[in-house]
PDB file of C-alpha atoms and ligand atoms in Angstrom:
ATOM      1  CA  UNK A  18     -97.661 -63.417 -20.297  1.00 42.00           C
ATOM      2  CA  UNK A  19     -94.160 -64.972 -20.849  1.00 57.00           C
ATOM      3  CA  UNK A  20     -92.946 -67.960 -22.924  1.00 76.00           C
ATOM      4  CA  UNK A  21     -93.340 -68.202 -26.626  1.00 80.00           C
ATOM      5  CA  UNK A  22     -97.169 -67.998 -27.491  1.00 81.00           C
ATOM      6  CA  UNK A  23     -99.336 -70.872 -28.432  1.00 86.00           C
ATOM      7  CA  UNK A  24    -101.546 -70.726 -31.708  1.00 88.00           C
ATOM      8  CA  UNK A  25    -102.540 -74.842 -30.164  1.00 95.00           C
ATOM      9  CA  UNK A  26    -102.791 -76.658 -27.429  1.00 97.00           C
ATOM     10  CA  UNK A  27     -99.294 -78.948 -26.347  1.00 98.00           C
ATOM     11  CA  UNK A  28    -100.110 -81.375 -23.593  1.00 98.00           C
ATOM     12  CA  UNK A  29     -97.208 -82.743 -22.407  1.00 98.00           C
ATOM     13  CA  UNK A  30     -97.209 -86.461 -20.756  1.00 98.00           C
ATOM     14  CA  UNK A  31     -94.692 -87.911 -18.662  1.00 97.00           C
ATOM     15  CA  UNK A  32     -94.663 -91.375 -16.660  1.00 96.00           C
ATOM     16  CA  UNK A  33     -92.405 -93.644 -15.260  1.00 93.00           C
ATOM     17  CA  UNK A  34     -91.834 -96.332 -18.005  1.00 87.00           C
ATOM     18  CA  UNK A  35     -94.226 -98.979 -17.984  1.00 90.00           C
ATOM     19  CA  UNK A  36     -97.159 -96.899 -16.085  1.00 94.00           C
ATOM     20  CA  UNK A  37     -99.401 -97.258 -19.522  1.00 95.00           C
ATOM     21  CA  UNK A  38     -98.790 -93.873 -21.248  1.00 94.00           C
ATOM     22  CA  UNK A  39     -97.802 -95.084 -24.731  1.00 92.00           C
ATOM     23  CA  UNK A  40    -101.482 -97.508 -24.307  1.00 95.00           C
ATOM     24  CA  UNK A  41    -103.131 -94.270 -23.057  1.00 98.00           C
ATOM     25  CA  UNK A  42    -101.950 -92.165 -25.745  1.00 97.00           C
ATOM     26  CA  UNK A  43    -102.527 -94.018 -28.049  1.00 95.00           C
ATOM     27  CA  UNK A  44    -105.759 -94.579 -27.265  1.00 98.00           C
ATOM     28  CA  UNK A  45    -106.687 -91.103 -27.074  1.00 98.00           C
ATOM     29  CA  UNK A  46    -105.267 -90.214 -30.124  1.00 97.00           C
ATOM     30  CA  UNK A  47    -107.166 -92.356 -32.184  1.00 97.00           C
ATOM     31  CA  UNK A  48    -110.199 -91.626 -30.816  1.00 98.00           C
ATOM     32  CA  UNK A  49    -109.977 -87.381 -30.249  1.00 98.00           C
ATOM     33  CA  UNK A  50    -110.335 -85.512 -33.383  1.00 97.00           C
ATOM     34  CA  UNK A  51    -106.938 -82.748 -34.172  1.00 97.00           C
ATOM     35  CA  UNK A  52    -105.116 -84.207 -31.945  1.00 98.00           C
ATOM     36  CA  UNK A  53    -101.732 -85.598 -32.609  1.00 97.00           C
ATOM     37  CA  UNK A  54     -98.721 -87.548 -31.084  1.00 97.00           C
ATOM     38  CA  UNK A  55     -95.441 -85.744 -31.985  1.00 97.00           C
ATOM     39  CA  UNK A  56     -93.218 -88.887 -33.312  1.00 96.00           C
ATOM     40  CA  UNK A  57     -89.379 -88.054 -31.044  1.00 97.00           C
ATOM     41  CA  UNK A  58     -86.405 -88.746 -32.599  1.00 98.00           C
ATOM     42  CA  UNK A  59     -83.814 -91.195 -30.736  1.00 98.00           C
ATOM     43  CA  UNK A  60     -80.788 -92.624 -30.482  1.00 98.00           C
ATOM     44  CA  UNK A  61     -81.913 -95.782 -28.905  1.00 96.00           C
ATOM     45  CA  UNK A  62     -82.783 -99.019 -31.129  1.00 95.00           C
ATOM     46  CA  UNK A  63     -86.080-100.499 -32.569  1.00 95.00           C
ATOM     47  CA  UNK A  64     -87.708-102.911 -30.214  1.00 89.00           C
ATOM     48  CA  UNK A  65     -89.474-105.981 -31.862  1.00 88.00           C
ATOM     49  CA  UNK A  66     -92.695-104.699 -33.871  1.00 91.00           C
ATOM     50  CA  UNK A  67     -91.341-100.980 -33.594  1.00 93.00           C
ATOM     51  CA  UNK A  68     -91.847 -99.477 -37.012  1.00 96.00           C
ATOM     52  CA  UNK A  69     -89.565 -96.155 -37.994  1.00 97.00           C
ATOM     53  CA  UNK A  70     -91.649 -93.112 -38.571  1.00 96.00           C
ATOM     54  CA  UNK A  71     -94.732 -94.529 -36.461  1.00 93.00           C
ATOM     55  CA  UNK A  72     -93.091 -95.044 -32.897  1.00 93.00           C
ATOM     56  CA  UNK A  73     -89.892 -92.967 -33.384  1.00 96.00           C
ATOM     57  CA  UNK A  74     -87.769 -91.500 -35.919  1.00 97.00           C
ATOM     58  CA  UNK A  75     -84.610 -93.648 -35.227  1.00 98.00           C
ATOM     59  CA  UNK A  76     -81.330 -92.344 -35.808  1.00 98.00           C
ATOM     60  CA  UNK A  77     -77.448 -92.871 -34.685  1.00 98.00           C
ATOM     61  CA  UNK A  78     -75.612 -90.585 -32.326  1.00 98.00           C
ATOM     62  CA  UNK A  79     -74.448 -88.151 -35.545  1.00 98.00           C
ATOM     63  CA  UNK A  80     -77.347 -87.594 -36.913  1.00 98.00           C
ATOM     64  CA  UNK A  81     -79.092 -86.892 -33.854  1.00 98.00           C
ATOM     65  CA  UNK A  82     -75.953 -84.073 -32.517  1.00 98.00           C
ATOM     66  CA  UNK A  83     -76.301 -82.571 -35.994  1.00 98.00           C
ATOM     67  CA  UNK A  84     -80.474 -81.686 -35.437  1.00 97.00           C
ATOM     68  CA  UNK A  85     -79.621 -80.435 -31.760  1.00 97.00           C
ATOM     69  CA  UNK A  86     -76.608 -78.094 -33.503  1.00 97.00           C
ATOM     70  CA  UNK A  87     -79.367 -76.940 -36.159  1.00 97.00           C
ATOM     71  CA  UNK A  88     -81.675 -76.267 -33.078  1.00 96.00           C
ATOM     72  CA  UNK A  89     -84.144 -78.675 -34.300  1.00 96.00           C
ATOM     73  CA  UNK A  90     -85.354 -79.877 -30.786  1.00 98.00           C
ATOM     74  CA  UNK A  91     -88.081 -77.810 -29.008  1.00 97.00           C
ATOM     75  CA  UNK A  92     -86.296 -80.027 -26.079  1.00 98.00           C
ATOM     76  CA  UNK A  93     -84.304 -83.090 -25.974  1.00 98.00           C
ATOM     77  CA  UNK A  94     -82.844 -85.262 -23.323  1.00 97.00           C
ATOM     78  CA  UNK A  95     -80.653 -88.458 -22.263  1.00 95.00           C
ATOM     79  CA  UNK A  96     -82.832 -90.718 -20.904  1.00 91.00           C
ATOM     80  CA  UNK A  97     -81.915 -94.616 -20.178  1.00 84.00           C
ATOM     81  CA  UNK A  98     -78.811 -93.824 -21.903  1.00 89.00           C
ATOM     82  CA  UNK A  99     -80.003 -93.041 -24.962  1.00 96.00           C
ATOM     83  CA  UNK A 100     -80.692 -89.286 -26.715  1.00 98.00           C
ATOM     84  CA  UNK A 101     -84.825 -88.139 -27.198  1.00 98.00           C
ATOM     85  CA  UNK A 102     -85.496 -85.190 -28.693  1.00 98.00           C
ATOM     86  CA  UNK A 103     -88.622 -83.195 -29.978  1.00 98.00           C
ATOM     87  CA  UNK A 104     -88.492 -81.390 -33.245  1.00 96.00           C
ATOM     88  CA  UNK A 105     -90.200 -77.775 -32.870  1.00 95.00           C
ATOM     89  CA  UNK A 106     -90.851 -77.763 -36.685  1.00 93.00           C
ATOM     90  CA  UNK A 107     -93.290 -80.755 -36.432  1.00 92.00           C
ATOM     91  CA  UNK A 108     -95.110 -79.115 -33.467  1.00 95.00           C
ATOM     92  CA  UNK A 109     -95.290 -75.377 -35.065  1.00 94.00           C
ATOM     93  CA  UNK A 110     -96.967 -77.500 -38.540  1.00 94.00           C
ATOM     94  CA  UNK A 111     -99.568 -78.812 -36.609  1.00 96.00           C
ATOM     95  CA  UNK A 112    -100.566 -75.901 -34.834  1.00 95.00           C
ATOM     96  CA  UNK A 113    -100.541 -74.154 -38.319  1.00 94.00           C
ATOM     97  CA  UNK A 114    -102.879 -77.433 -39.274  1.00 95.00           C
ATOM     98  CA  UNK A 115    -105.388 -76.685 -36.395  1.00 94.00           C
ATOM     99  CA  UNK A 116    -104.598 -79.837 -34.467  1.00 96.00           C
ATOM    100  CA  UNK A 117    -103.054 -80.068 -30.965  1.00 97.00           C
ATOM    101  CA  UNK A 118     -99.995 -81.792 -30.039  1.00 98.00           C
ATOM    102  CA  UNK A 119     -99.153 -84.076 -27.323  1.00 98.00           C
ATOM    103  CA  UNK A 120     -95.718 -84.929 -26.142  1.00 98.00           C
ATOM    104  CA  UNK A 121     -95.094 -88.318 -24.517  1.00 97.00           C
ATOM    105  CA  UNK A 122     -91.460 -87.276 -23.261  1.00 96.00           C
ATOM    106  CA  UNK A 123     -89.399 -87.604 -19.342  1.00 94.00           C
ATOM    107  CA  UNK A 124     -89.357 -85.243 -16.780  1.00 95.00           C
ATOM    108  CA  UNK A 125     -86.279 -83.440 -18.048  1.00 96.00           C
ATOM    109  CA  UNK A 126     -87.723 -82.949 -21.546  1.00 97.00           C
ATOM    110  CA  UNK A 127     -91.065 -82.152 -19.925  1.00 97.00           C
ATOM    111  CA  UNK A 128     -89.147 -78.943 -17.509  1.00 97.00           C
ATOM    112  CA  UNK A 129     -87.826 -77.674 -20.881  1.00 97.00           C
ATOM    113  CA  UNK A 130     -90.920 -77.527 -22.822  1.00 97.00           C
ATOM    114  CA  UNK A 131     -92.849 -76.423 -20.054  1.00 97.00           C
ATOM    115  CA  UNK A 132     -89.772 -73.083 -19.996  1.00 96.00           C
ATOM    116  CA  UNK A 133     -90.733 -72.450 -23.334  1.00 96.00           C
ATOM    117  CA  UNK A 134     -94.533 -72.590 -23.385  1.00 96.00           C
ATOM    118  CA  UNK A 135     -96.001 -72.261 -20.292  1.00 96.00           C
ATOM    119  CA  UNK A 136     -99.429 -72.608 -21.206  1.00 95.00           C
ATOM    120  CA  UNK A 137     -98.961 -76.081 -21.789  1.00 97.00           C
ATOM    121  CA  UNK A 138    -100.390 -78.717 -19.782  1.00 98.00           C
ATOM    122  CA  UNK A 139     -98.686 -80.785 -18.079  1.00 98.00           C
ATOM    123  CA  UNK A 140    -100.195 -84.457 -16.975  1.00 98.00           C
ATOM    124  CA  UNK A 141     -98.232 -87.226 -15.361  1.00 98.00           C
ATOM    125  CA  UNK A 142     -99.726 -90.649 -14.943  1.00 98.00           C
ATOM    126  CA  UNK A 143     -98.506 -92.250 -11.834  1.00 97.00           C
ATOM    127  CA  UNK A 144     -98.938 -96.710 -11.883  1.00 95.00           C
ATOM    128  CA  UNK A 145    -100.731 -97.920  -8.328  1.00 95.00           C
ATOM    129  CA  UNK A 146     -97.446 -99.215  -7.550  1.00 94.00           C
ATOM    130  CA  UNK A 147     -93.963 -99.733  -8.196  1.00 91.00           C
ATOM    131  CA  UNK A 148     -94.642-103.671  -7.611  1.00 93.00           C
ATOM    132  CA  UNK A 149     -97.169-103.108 -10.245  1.00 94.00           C
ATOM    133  CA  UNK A 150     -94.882-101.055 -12.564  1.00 93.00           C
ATOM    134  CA  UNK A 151     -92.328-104.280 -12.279  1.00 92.00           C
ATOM    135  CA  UNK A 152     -95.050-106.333 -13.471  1.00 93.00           C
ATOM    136  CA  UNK A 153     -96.069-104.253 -16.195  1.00 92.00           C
ATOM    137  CA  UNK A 154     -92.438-103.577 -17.435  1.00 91.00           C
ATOM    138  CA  UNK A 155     -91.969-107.737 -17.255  1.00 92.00           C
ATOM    139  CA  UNK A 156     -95.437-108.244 -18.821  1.00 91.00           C
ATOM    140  CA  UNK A 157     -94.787-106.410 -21.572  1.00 86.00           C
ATOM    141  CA  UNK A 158     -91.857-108.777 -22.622  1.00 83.00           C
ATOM    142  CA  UNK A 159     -90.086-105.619 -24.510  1.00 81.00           C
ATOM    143  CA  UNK A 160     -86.970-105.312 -22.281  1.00 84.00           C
ATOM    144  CA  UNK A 161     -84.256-107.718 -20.798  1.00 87.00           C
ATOM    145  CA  UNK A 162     -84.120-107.715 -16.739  1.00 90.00           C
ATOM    146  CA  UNK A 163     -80.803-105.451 -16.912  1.00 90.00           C
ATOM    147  CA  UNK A 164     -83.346-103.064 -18.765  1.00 88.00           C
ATOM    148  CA  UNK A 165     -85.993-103.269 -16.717  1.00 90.00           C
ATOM    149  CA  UNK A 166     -83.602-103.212 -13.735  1.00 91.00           C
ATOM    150  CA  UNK A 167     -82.644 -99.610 -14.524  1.00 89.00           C
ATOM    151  CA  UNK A 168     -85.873 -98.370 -15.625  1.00 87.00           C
ATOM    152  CA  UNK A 169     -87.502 -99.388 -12.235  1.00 91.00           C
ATOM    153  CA  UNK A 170     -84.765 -97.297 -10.550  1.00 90.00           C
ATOM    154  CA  UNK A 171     -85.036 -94.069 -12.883  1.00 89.00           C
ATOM    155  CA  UNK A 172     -89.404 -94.829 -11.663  1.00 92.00           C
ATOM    156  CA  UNK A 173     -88.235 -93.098  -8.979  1.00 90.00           C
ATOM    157  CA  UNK A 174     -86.607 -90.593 -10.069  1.00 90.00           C
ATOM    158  CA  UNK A 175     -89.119 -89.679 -12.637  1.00 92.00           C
ATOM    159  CA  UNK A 176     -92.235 -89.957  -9.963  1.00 94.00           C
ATOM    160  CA  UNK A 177     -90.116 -87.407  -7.816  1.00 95.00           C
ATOM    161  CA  UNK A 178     -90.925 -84.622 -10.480  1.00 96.00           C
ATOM    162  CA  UNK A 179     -94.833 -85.295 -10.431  1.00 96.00           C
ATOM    163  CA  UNK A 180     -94.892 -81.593  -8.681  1.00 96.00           C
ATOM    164  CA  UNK A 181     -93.942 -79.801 -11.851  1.00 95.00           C
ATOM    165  CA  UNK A 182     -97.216 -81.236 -13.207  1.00 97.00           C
ATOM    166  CA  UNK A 183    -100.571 -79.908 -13.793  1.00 98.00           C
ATOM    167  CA  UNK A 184    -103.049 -83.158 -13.796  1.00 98.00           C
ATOM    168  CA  UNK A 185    -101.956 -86.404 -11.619  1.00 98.00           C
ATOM    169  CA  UNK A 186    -103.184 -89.734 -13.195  1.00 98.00           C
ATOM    170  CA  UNK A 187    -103.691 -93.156 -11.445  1.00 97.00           C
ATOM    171  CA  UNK A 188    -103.820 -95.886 -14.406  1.00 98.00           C
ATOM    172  CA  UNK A 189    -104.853 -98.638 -11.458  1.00 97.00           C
ATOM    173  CA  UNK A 190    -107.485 -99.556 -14.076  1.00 98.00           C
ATOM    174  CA  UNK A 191    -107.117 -98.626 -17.953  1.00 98.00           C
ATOM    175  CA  UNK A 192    -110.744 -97.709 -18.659  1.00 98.00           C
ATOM    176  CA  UNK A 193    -111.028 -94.706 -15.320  1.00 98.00           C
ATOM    177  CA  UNK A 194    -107.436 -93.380 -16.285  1.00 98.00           C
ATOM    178  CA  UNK A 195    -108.392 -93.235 -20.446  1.00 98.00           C
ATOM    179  CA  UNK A 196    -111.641 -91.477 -19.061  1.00 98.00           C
ATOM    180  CA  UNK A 197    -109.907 -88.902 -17.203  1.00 98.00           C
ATOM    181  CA  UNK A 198    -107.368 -88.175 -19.554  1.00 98.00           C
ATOM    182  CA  UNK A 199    -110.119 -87.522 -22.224  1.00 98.00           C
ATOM    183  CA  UNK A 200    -111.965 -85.642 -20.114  1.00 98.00           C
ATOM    184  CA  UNK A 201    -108.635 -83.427 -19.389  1.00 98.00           C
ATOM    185  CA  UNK A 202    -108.431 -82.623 -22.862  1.00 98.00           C
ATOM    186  CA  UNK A 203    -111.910 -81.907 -23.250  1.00 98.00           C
ATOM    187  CA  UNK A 204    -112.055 -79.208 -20.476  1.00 98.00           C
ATOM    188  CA  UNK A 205    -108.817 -78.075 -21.743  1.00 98.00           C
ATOM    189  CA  UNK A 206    -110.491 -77.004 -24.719  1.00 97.00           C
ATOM    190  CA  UNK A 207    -113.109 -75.546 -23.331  1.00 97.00           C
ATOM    191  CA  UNK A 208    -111.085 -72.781 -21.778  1.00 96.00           C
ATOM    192  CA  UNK A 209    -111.854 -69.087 -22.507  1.00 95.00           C
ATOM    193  CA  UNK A 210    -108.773 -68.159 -24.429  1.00 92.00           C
ATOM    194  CA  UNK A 211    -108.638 -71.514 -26.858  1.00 94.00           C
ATOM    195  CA  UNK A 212    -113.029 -71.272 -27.758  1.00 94.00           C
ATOM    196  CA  UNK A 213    -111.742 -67.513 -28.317  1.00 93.00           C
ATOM    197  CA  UNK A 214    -109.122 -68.783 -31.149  1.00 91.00           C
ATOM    198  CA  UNK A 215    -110.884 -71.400 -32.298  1.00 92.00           C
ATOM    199  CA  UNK A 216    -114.134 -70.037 -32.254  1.00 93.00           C
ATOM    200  CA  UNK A 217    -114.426 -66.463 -32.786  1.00 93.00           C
ATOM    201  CA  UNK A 218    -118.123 -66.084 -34.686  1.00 93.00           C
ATOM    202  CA  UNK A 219    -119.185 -67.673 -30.550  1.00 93.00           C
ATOM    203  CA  UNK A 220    -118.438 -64.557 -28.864  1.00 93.00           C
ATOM    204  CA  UNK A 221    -120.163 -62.333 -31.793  1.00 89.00           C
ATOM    205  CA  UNK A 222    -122.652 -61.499 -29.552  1.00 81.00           C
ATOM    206  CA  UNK A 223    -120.129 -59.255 -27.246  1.00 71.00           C
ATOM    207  CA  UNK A 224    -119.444 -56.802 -30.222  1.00 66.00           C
ATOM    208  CA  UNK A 225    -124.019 -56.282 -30.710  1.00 61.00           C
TER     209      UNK A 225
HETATM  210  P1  ADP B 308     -95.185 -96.884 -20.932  1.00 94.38           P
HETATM  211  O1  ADP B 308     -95.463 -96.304 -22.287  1.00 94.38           O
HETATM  212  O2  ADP B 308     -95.574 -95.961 -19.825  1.00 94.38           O
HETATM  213  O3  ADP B 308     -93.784 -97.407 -20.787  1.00 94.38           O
HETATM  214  P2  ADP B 308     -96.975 -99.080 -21.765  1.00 94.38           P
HETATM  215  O4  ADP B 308     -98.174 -98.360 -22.286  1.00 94.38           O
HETATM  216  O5  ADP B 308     -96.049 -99.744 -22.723  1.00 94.38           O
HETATM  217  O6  ADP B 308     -96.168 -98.155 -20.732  1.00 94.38           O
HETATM  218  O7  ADP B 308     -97.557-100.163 -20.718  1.00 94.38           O
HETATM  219  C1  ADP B 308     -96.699-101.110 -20.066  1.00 94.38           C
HETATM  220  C2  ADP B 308     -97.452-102.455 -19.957  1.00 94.38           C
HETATM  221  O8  ADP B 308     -98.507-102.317 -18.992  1.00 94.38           O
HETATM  222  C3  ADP B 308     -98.107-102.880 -21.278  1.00 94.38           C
HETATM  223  O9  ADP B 308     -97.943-104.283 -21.425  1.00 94.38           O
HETATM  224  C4  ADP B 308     -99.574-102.486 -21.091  1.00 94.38           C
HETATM  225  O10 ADP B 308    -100.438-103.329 -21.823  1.00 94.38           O
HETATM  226  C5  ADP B 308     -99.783-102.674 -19.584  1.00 94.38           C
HETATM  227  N1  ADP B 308    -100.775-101.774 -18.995  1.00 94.38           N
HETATM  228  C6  ADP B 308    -101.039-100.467 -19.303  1.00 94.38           C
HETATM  229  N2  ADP B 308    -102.023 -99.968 -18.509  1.00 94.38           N
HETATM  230  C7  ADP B 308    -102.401-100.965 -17.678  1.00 94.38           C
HETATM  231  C8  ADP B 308    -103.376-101.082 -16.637  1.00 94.38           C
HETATM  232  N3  ADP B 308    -104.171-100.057 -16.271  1.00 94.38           N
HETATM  233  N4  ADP B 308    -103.502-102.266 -16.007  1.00 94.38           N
HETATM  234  C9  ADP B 308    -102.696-103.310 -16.344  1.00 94.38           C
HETATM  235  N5  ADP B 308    -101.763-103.292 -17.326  1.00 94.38           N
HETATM  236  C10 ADP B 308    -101.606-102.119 -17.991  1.00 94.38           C
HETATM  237  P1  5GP B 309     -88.922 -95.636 -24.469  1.00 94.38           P
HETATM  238  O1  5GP B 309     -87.496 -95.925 -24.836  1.00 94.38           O
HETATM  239  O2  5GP B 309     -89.469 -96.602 -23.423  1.00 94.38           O
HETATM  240  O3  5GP B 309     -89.835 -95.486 -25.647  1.00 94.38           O
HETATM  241  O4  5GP B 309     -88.920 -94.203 -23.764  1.00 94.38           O
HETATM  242  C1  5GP B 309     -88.060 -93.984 -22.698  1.00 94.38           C
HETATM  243  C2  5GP B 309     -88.321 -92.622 -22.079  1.00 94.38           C
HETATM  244  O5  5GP B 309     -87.973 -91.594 -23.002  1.00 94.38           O
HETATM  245  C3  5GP B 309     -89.786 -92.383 -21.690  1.00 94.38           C
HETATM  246  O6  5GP B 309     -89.791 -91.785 -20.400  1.00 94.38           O
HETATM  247  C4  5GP B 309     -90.257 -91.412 -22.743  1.00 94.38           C
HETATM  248  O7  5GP B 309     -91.284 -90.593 -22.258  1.00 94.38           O
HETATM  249  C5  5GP B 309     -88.989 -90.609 -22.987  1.00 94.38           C
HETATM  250  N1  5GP B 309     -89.047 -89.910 -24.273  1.00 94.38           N
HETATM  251  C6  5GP B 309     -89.550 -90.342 -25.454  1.00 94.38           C
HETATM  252  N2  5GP B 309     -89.449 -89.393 -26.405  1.00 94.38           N
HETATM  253  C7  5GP B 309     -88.857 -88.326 -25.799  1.00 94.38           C
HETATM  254  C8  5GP B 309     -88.494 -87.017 -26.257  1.00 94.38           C
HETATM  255  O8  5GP B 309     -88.671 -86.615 -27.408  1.00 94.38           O
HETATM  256  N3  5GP B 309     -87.886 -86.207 -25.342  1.00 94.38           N
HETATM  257  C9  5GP B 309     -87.658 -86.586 -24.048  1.00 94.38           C
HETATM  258  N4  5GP B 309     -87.104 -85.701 -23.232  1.00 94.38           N
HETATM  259  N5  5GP B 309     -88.000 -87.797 -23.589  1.00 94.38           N
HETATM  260  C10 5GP B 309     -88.586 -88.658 -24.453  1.00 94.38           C
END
């Protein structure tokens, strides 16, 4: 087996922006037990209602080249213009905790981690559209139209590495794409190898 081993599980999500992953994660995380959202750091700035600590630990362009000299980041990218990184600290903690981590992070982030620990799993959540991604992106009232502009063109982009994934979402309606992204985690730990780990007195029997 190569790649650094797992003592969790890391799913890793990626999406063009606005195709409903931060709704979907969040969603999930509240409502699946030891399972947790690893915050990013990030160059870029607060939008309105974005709270420091909670969406992102934000940071300026110094601070953020002095974590990636340290080696801080698991991976980190540019992405919109702007550094994201993911601190491998955070994620080794919560494995230590018992929980499993999820990574909301792009494509190029995603590769990385994926190099590292390829056991993870890898979902990407595709929108029915990228007239409905427009929508969404304008909807959401979060980003000027120069913004959105260049996010609808990195859609593209982003959509183009949906092969590297493991699990393809379709959030055409919230309520089917939150079921099937719950019920990815919950086979997911179902496997052999992670009810071995976590549950060792279930396979007693084997040793009678
Ligand atoms: P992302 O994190 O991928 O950029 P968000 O979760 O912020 O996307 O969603 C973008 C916008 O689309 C939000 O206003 C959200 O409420 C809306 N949205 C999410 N999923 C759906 C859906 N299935 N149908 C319609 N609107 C959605
Ligand atoms: P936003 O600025 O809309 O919150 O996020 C922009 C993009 O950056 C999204 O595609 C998001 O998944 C990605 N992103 C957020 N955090 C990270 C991270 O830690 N690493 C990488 N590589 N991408 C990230």
């Amino acid at each position: 087996m190569s790649g650094a081993s797992m003592s969790g599980l890391l799913f890793i999500i990626a999406a063009p922006s606005g195709a409903g992953k931060t709704t979907l994660v969040r969603r999930l995380v509240d409502r699946t037990p030891n399972l947790v959202l690893s915050i990013s750091c990030t160059t870029r700035l607060p939008r309105p209602g974005e709270v420091d600590g909670r969406d992102y630990h934000f940071m300026d362009e110094a601070r953020f080249e002095s974590l990636q000299e340290a080696g801080d980041f698991l991976e980190w990218a540019k992405v919109y213009g702007y550094h994201y990184g993911t601190s491998r600290r955070v994620i080794a903690a919560e494995w230590a905790a018992g929980r499993d981590v999820l990574l909301e992070i792009d494509w190029q982030g995603a590769a990385q981690a994926r190099a590292i620990f390829p056991q993870s799993i890898g979902i990407f959540i595709l929108p029915p559209s990228l007239e409905a991604l427009s929508e969404r992106l304008r909807g959401r009232g979060t980003d000027d139209a120069e913004v959105i502009e260049r996010r609808l063109l990195a859609a593209r982009e982003e959509i183009r590495h949906v092969d590297d994934f493991d699990y393809v979402i379709m959030n055409a309606d919230l309520e089917t794409a939150y079921a099937q992204l719950a019920s990815v985690v919950a086979a997911s730990r179902l496997t052999l190898s992670c009810q071995r780990r976590r549950h060792p007195e279930y396979f007693e029997f084997s040793s009678l």
